[in-house]
PDB file of C-alpha atoms in Angstrom:
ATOM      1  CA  UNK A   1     149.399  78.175  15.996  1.00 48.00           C
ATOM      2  CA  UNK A   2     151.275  79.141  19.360  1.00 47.00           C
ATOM      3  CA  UNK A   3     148.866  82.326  19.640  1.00 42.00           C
ATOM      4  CA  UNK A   4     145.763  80.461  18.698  1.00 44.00           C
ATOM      5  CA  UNK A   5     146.378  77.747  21.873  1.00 41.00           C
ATOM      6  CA  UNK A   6     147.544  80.876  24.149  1.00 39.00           C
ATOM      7  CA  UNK A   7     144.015  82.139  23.672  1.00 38.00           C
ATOM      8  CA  UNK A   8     142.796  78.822  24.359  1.00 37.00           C
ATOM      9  CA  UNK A   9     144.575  78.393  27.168  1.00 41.00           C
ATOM     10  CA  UNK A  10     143.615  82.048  28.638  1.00 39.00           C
ATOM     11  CA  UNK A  11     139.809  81.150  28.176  1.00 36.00           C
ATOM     12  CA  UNK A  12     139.764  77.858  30.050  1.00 40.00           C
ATOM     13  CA  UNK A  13     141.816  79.772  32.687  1.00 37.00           C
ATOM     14  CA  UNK A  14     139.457  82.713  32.965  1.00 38.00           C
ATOM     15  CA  UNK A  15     136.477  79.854  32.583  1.00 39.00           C
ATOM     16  CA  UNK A  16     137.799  77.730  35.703  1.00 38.00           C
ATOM     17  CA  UNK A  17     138.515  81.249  37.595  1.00 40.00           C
ATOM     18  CA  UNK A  18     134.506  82.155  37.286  1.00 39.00           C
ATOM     19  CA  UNK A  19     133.779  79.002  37.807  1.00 43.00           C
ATOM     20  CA  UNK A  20     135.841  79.102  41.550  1.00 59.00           C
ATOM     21  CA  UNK A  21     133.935  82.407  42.282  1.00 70.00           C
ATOM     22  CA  UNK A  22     131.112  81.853  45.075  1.00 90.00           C
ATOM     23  CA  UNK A  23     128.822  84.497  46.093  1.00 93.00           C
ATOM     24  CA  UNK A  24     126.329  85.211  49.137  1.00 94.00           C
ATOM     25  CA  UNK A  25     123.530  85.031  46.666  1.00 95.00           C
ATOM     26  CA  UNK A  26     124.067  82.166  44.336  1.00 93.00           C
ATOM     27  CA  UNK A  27     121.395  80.052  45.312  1.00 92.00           C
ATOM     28  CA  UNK A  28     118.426  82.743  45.744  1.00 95.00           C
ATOM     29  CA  UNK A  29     116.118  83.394  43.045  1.00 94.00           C
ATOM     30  CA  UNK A  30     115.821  86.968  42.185  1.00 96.00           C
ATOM     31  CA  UNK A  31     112.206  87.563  40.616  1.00 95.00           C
ATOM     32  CA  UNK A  32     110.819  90.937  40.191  1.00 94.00           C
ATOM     33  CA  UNK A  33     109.167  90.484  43.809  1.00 95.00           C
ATOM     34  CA  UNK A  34     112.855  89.664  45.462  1.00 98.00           C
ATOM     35  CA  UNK A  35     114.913  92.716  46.468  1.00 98.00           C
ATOM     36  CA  UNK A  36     118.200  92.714  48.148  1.00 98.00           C
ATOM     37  CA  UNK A  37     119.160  94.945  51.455  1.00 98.00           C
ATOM     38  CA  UNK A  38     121.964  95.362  53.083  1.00 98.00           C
ATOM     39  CA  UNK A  39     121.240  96.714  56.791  1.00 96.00           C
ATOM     40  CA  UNK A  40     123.365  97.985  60.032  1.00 94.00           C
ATOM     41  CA  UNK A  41     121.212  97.330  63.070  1.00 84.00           C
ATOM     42  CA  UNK A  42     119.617  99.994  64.227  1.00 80.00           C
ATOM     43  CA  UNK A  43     119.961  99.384  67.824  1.00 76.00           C
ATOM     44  CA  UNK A  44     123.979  99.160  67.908  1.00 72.00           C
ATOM     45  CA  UNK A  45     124.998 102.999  69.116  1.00 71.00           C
ATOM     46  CA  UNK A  46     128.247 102.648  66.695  1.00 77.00           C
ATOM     47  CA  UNK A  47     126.616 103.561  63.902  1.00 83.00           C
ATOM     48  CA  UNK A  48     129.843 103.064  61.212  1.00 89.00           C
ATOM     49  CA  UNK A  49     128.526 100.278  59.439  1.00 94.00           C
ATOM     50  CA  UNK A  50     125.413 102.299  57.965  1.00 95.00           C
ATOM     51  CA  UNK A  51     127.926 103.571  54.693  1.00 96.00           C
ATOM     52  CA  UNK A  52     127.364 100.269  54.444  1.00 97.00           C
ATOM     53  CA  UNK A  53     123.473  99.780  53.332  1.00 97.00           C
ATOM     54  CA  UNK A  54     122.107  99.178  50.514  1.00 98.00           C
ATOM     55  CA  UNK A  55     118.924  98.546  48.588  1.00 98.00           C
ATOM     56  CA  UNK A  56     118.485  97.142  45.575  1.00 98.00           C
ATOM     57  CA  UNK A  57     114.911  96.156  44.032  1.00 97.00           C
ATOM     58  CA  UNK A  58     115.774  95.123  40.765  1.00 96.00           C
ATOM     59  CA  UNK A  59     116.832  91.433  39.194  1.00 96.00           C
ATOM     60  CA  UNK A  60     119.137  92.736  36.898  1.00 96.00           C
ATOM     61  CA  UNK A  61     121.154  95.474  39.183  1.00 97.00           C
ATOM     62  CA  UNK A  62     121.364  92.263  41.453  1.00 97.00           C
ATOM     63  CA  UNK A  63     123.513  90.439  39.291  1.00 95.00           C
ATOM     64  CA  UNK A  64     125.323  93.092  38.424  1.00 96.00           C
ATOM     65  CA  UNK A  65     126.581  93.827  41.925  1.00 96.00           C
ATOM     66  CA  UNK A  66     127.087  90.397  42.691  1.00 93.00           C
ATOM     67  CA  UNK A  67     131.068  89.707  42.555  1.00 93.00           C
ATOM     68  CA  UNK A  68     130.849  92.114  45.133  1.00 95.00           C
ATOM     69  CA  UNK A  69     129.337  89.588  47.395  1.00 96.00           C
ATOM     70  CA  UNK A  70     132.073  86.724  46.350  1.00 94.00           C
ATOM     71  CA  UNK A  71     132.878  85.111  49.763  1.00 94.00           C
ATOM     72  CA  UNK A  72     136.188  83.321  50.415  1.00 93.00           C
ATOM     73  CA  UNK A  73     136.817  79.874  52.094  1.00 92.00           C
ATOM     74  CA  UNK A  74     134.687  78.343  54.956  1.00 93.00           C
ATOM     75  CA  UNK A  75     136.433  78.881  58.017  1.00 92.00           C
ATOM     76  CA  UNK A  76     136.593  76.834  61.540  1.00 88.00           C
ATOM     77  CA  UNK A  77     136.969  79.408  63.841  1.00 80.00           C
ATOM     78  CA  UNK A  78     133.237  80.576  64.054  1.00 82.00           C
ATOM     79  CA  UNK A  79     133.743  83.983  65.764  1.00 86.00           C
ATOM     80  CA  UNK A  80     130.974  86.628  65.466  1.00 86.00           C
ATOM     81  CA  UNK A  81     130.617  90.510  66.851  1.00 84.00           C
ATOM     82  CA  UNK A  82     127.893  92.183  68.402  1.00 83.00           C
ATOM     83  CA  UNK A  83     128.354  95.165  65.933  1.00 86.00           C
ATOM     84  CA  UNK A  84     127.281  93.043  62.842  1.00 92.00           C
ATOM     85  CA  UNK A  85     126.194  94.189  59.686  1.00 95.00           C
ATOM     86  CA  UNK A  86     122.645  92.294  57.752  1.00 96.00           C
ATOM     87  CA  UNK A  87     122.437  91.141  54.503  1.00 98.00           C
ATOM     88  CA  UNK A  88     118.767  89.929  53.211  1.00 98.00           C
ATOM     89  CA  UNK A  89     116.787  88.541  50.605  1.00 98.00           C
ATOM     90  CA  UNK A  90     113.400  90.218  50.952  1.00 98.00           C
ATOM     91  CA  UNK A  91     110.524  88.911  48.989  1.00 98.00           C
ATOM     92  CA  UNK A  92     106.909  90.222  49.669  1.00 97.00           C
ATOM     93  CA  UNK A  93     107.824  91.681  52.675  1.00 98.00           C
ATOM     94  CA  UNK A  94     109.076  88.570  54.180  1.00 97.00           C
ATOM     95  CA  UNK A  95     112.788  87.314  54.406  1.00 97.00           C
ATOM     96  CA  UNK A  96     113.840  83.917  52.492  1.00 97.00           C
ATOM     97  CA  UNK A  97     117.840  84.423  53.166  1.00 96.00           C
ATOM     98  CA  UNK A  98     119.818  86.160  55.289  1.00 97.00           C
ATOM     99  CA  UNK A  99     123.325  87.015  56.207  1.00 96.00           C
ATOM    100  CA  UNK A 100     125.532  87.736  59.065  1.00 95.00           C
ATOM    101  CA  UNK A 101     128.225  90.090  57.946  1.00 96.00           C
ATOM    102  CA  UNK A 102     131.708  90.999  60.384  1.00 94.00           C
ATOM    103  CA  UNK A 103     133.249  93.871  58.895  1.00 94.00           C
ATOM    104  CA  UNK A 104     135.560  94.097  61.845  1.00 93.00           C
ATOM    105  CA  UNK A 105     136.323  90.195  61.819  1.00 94.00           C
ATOM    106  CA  UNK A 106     136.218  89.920  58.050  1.00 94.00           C
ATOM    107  CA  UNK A 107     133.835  86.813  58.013  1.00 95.00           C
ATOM    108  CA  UNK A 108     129.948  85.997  57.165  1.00 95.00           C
ATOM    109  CA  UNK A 109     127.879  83.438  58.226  1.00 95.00           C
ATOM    110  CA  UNK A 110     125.083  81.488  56.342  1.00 93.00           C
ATOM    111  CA  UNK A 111     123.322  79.094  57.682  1.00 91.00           C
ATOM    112  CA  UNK A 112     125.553  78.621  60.373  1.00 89.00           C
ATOM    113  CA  UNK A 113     128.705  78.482  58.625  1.00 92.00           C
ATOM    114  CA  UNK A 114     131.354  80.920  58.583  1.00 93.00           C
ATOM    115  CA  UNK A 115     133.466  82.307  55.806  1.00 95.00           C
ATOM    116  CA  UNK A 116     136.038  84.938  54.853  1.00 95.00           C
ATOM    117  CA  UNK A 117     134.476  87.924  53.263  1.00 96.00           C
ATOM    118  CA  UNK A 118     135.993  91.233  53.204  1.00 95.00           C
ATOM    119  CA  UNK A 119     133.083  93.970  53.708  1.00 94.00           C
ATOM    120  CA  UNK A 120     134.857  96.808  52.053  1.00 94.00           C
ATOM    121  CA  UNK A 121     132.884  95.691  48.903  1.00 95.00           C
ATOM    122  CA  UNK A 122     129.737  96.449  50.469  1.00 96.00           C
ATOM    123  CA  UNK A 123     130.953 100.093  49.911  1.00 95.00           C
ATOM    124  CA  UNK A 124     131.000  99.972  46.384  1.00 96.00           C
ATOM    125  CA  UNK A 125     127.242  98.905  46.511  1.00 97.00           C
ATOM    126  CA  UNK A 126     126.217 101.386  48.474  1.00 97.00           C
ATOM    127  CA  UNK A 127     128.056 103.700  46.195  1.00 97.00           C
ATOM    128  CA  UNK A 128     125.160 102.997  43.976  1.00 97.00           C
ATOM    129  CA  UNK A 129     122.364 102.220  46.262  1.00 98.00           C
ATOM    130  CA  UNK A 130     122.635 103.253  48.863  1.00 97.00           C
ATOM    131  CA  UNK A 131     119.184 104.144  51.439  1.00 97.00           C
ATOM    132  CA  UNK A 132     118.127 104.981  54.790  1.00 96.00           C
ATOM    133  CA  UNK A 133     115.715 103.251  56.737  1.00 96.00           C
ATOM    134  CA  UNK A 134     113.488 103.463  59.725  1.00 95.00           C
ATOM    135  CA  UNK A 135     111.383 100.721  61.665  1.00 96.00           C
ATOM    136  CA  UNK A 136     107.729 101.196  63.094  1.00 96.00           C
ATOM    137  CA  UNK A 137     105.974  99.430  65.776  1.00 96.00           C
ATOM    138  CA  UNK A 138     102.333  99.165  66.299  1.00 96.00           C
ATOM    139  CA  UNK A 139     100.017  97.419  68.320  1.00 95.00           C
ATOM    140  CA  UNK A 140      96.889  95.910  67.463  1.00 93.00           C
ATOM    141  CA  UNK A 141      93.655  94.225  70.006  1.00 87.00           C
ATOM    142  CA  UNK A 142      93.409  91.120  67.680  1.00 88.00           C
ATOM    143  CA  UNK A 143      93.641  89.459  64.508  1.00 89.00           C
ATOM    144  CA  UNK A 144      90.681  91.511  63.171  1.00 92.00           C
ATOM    145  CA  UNK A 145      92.098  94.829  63.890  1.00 94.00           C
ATOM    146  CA  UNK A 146      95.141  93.747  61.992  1.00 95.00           C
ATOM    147  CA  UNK A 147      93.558  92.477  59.154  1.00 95.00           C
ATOM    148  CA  UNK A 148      92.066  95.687  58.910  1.00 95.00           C
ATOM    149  CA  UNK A 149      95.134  97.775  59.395  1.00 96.00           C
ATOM    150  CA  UNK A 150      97.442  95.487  56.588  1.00 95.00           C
ATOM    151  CA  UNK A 151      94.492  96.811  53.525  1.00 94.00           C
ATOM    152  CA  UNK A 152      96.618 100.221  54.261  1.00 94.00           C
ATOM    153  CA  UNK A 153      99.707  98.900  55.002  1.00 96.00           C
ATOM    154  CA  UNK A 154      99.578  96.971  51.466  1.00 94.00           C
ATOM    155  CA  UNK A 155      99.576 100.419  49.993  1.00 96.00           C
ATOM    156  CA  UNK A 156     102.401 101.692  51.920  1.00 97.00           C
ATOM    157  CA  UNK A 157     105.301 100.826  49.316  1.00 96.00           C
ATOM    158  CA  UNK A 158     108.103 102.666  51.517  1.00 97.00           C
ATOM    159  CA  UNK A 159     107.584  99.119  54.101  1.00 98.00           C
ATOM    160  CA  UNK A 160     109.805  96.414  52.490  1.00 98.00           C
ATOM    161  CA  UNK A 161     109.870  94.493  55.794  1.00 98.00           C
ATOM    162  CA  UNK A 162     107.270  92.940  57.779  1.00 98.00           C
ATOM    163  CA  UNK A 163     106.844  91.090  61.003  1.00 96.00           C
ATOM    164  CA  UNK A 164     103.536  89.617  61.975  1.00 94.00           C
ATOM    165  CA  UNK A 165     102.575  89.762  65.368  1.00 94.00           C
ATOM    166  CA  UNK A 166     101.808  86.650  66.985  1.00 88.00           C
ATOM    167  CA  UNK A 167      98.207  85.824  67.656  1.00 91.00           C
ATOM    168  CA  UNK A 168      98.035  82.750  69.792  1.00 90.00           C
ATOM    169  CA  UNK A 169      96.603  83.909  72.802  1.00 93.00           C
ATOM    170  CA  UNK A 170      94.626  87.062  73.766  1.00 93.00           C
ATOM    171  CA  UNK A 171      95.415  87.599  76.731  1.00 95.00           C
ATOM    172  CA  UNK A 172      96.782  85.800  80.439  1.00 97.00           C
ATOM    173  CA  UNK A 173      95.341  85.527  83.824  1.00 98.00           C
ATOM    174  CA  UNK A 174      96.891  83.805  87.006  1.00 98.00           C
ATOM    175  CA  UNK A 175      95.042  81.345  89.173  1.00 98.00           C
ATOM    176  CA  UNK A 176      96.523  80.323  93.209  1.00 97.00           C
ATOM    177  CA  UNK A 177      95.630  77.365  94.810  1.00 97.00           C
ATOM    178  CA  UNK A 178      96.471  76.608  98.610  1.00 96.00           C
ATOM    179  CA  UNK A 179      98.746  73.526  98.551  1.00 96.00           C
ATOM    180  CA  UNK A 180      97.020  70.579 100.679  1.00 95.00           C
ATOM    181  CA  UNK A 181      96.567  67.091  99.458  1.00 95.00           C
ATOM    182  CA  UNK A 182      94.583  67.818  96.582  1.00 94.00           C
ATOM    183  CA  UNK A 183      97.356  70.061  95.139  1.00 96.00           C
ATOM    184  CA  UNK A 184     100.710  69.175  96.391  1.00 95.00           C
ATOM    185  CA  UNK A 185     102.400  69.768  93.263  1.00 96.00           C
ATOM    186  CA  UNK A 186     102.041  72.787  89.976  1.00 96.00           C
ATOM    187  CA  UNK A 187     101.905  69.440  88.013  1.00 96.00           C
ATOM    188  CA  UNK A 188      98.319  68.649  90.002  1.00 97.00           C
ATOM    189  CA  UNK A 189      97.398  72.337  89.702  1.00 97.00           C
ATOM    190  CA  UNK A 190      98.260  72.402  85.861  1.00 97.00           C
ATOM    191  CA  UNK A 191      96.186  68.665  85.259  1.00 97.00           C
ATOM    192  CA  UNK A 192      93.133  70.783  87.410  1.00 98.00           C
ATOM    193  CA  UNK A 193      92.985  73.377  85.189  1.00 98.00           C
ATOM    194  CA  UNK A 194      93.261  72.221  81.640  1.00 98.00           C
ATOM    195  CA  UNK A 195      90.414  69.617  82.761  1.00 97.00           C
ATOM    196  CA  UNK A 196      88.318  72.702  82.840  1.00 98.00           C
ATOM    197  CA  UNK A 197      89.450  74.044  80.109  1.00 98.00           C
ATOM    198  CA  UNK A 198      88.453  71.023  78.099  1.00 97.00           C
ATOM    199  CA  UNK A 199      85.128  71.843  78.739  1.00 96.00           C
ATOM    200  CA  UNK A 200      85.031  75.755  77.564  1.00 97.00           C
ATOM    201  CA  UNK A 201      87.135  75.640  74.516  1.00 96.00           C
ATOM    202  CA  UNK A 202      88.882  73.059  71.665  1.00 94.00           C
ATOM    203  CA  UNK A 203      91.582  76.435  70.998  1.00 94.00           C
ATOM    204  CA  UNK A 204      94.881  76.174  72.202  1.00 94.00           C
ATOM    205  CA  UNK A 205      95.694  77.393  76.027  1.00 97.00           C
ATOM    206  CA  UNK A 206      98.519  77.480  77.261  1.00 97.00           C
ATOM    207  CA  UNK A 207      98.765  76.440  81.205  1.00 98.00           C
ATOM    208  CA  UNK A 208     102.228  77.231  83.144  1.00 97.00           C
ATOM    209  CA  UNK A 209     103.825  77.765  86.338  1.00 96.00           C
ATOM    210  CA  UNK A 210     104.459  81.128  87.366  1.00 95.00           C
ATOM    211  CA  UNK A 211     107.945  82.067  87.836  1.00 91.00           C
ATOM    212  CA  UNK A 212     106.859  85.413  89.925  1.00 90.00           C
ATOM    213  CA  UNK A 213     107.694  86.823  93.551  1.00 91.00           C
ATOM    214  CA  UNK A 214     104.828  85.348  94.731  1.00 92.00           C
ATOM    215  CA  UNK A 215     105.568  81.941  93.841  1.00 92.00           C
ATOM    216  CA  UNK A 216     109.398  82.379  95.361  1.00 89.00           C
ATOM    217  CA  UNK A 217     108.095  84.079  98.582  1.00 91.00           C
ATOM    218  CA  UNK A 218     105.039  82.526  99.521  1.00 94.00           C
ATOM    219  CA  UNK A 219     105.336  78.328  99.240  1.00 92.00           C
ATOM    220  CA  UNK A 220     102.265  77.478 101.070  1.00 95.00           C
ATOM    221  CA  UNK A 221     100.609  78.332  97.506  1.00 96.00           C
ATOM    222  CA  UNK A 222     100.871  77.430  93.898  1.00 97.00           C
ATOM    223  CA  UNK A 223     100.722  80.349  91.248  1.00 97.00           C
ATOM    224  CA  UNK A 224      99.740  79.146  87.670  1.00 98.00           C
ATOM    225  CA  UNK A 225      99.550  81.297  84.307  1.00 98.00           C
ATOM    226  CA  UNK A 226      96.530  80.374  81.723  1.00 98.00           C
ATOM    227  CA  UNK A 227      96.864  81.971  78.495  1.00 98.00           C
ATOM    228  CA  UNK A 228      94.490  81.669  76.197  1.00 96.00           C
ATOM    229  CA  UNK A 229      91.224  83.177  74.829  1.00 94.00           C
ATOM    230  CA  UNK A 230      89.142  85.915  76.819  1.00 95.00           C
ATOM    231  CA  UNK A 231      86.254  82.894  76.896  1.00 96.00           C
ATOM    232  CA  UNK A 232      88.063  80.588  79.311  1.00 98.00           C
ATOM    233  CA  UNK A 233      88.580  83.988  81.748  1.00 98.00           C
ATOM    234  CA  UNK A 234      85.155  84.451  81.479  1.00 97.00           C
ATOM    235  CA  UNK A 235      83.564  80.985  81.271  1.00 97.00           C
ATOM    236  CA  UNK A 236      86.100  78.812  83.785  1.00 97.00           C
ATOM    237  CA  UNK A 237      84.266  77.775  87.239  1.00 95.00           C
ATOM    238  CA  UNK A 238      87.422  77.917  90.101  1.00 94.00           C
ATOM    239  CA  UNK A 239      85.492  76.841  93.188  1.00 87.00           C
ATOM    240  CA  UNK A 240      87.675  78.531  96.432  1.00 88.00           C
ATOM    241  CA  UNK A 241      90.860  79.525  94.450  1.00 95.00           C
ATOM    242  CA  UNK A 242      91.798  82.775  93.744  1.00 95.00           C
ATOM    243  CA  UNK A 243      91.249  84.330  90.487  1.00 96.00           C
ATOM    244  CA  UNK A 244      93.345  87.301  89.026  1.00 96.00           C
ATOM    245  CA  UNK A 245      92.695  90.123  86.617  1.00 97.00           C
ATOM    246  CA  UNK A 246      92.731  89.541  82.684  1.00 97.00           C
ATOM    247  CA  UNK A 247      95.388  90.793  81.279  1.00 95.00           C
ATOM    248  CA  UNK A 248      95.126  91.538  77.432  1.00 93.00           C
ATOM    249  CA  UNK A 249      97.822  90.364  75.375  1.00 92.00           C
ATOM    250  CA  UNK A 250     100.382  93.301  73.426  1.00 89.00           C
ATOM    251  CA  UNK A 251     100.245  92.224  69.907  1.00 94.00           C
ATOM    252  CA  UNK A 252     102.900  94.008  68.519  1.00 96.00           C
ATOM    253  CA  UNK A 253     104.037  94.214  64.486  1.00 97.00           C
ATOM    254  CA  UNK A 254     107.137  95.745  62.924  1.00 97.00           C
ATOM    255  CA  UNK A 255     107.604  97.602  59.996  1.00 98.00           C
ATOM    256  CA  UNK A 256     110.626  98.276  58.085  1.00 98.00           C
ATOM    257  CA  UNK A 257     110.318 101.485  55.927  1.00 97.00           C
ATOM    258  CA  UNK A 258     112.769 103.166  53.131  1.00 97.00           C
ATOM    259  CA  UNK A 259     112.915 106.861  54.463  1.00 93.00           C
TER     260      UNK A 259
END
């Protein structure tokens, strides 16, 4: 009878103790599309955190390594290090959770909030999967060069990571006006200019002040930035202001690649 509530007692013990246990990746959904990856940035020159990284495509090796992501309590003292260590959940090239890891401070934070977490662990998962990786930057003219590149890219399996480049404008060109009583202000310039605007294009330009040498030397004249499509370079009518050069945007992507 005593041995029979003993073991009782040990499995509601060892029940509430699992039940306590919180990990980084309780709340993500591991599919066979999610993979996990644990990354030293590349751009830190103290490279001792790569024994660190890890990569792990598959559901069932997740939860296998996951005590080894238990985190401790949350902590007030919110105190991060430049020489950080990256944990994310990757799915389709895109991340859907991340994590800030301080081996040195012994903390991670998620969503803003820190808590203990002792990196050593991460060790034992790279003991198992452990990878190298390698990041690529290209530049493309426009969207349709792009789209045209990803039908390779989509057949490149060593890329697990992927950032879009940002199409919203094609390029920038600046635009000076004399200041007199028409334009006394870069609010007046600014109203001029998207007035014309209106008339070439319903797409998004972008109409600012220029924060250049000219503008800081020179304050008998008002500098202003359009950014936008090529049209409005082409198209826009600026009757006795001064016009300067187009200057195509730099659409830039990154890839992340397994080596």
């Amino acid at each position: 009878m005593i041995r029979r509530i003993l073991l009782v007692a040990t499995l509601m013990i060892s029940t509430i103790s699992w039940a306590q246990v919180q990990t980084l990746i309780d709340k993500v959904n591991f599919d066979s599309n999610t993979i996990l990856v644990g990354m030293a940035s590349d751009y830190n020159t103290d490279k001792s955190f790569e024994k660190y990284n890890f990569y792990i495509d598959n559901a069932s090796k997740i939860d296998g390594i996951k005590l080894n992501l238990e985190h401790g309590y949350e902590l007030n003292n919110k105190v991060t290090d430049e020489n950080h260590f990256m944990i994310y959940a990757i799915k389709d090239r895109k991340i859907v959770d991340q994590w800030l890891v301080n081996p040195k401070l012994y903390n991670v934070f998620h969503n803003g909030i820190a808590y203990s977490f002792d990196a050593d662990k991460l060790e034992k998962i790279a003991d198992l999967y452990s990878f190298k990786y390698e990041i690529v930057k290209e530049e493309y003219k426009n969207q349709k060069e792009y789209a045209k590149a990803q039908k390779i890219k989509q057949k490149d399996y060593s890329i697990f990571l992927a950032y879009e480049p940002d199409f919203l404008v094609d390029g920038s060109f600046e635009v000076s006006f004399k200041k007199d009583d028409k334009f006394k202000s870069a609010t007046d310039a600014e109203e001029y200019l998207l007035n014309l605007i209106k008339l070439i294009t319903k797409k998004k330009v972008f109409v600012t002040y220029a924060f250049n040498e000219k503008n800081l030397r020179d304050q008998s004249q008002i500098t202003m930035v359009v950014a936008g499509p090529e049209e409005v370079y082409k198209k826009i009518k600026l009757d006795n202001l001064e016009k300067g050069e187009w200057t195509p945007e730099i659409h830039e992507a990154i890839y992340v690649k397994k080596k």
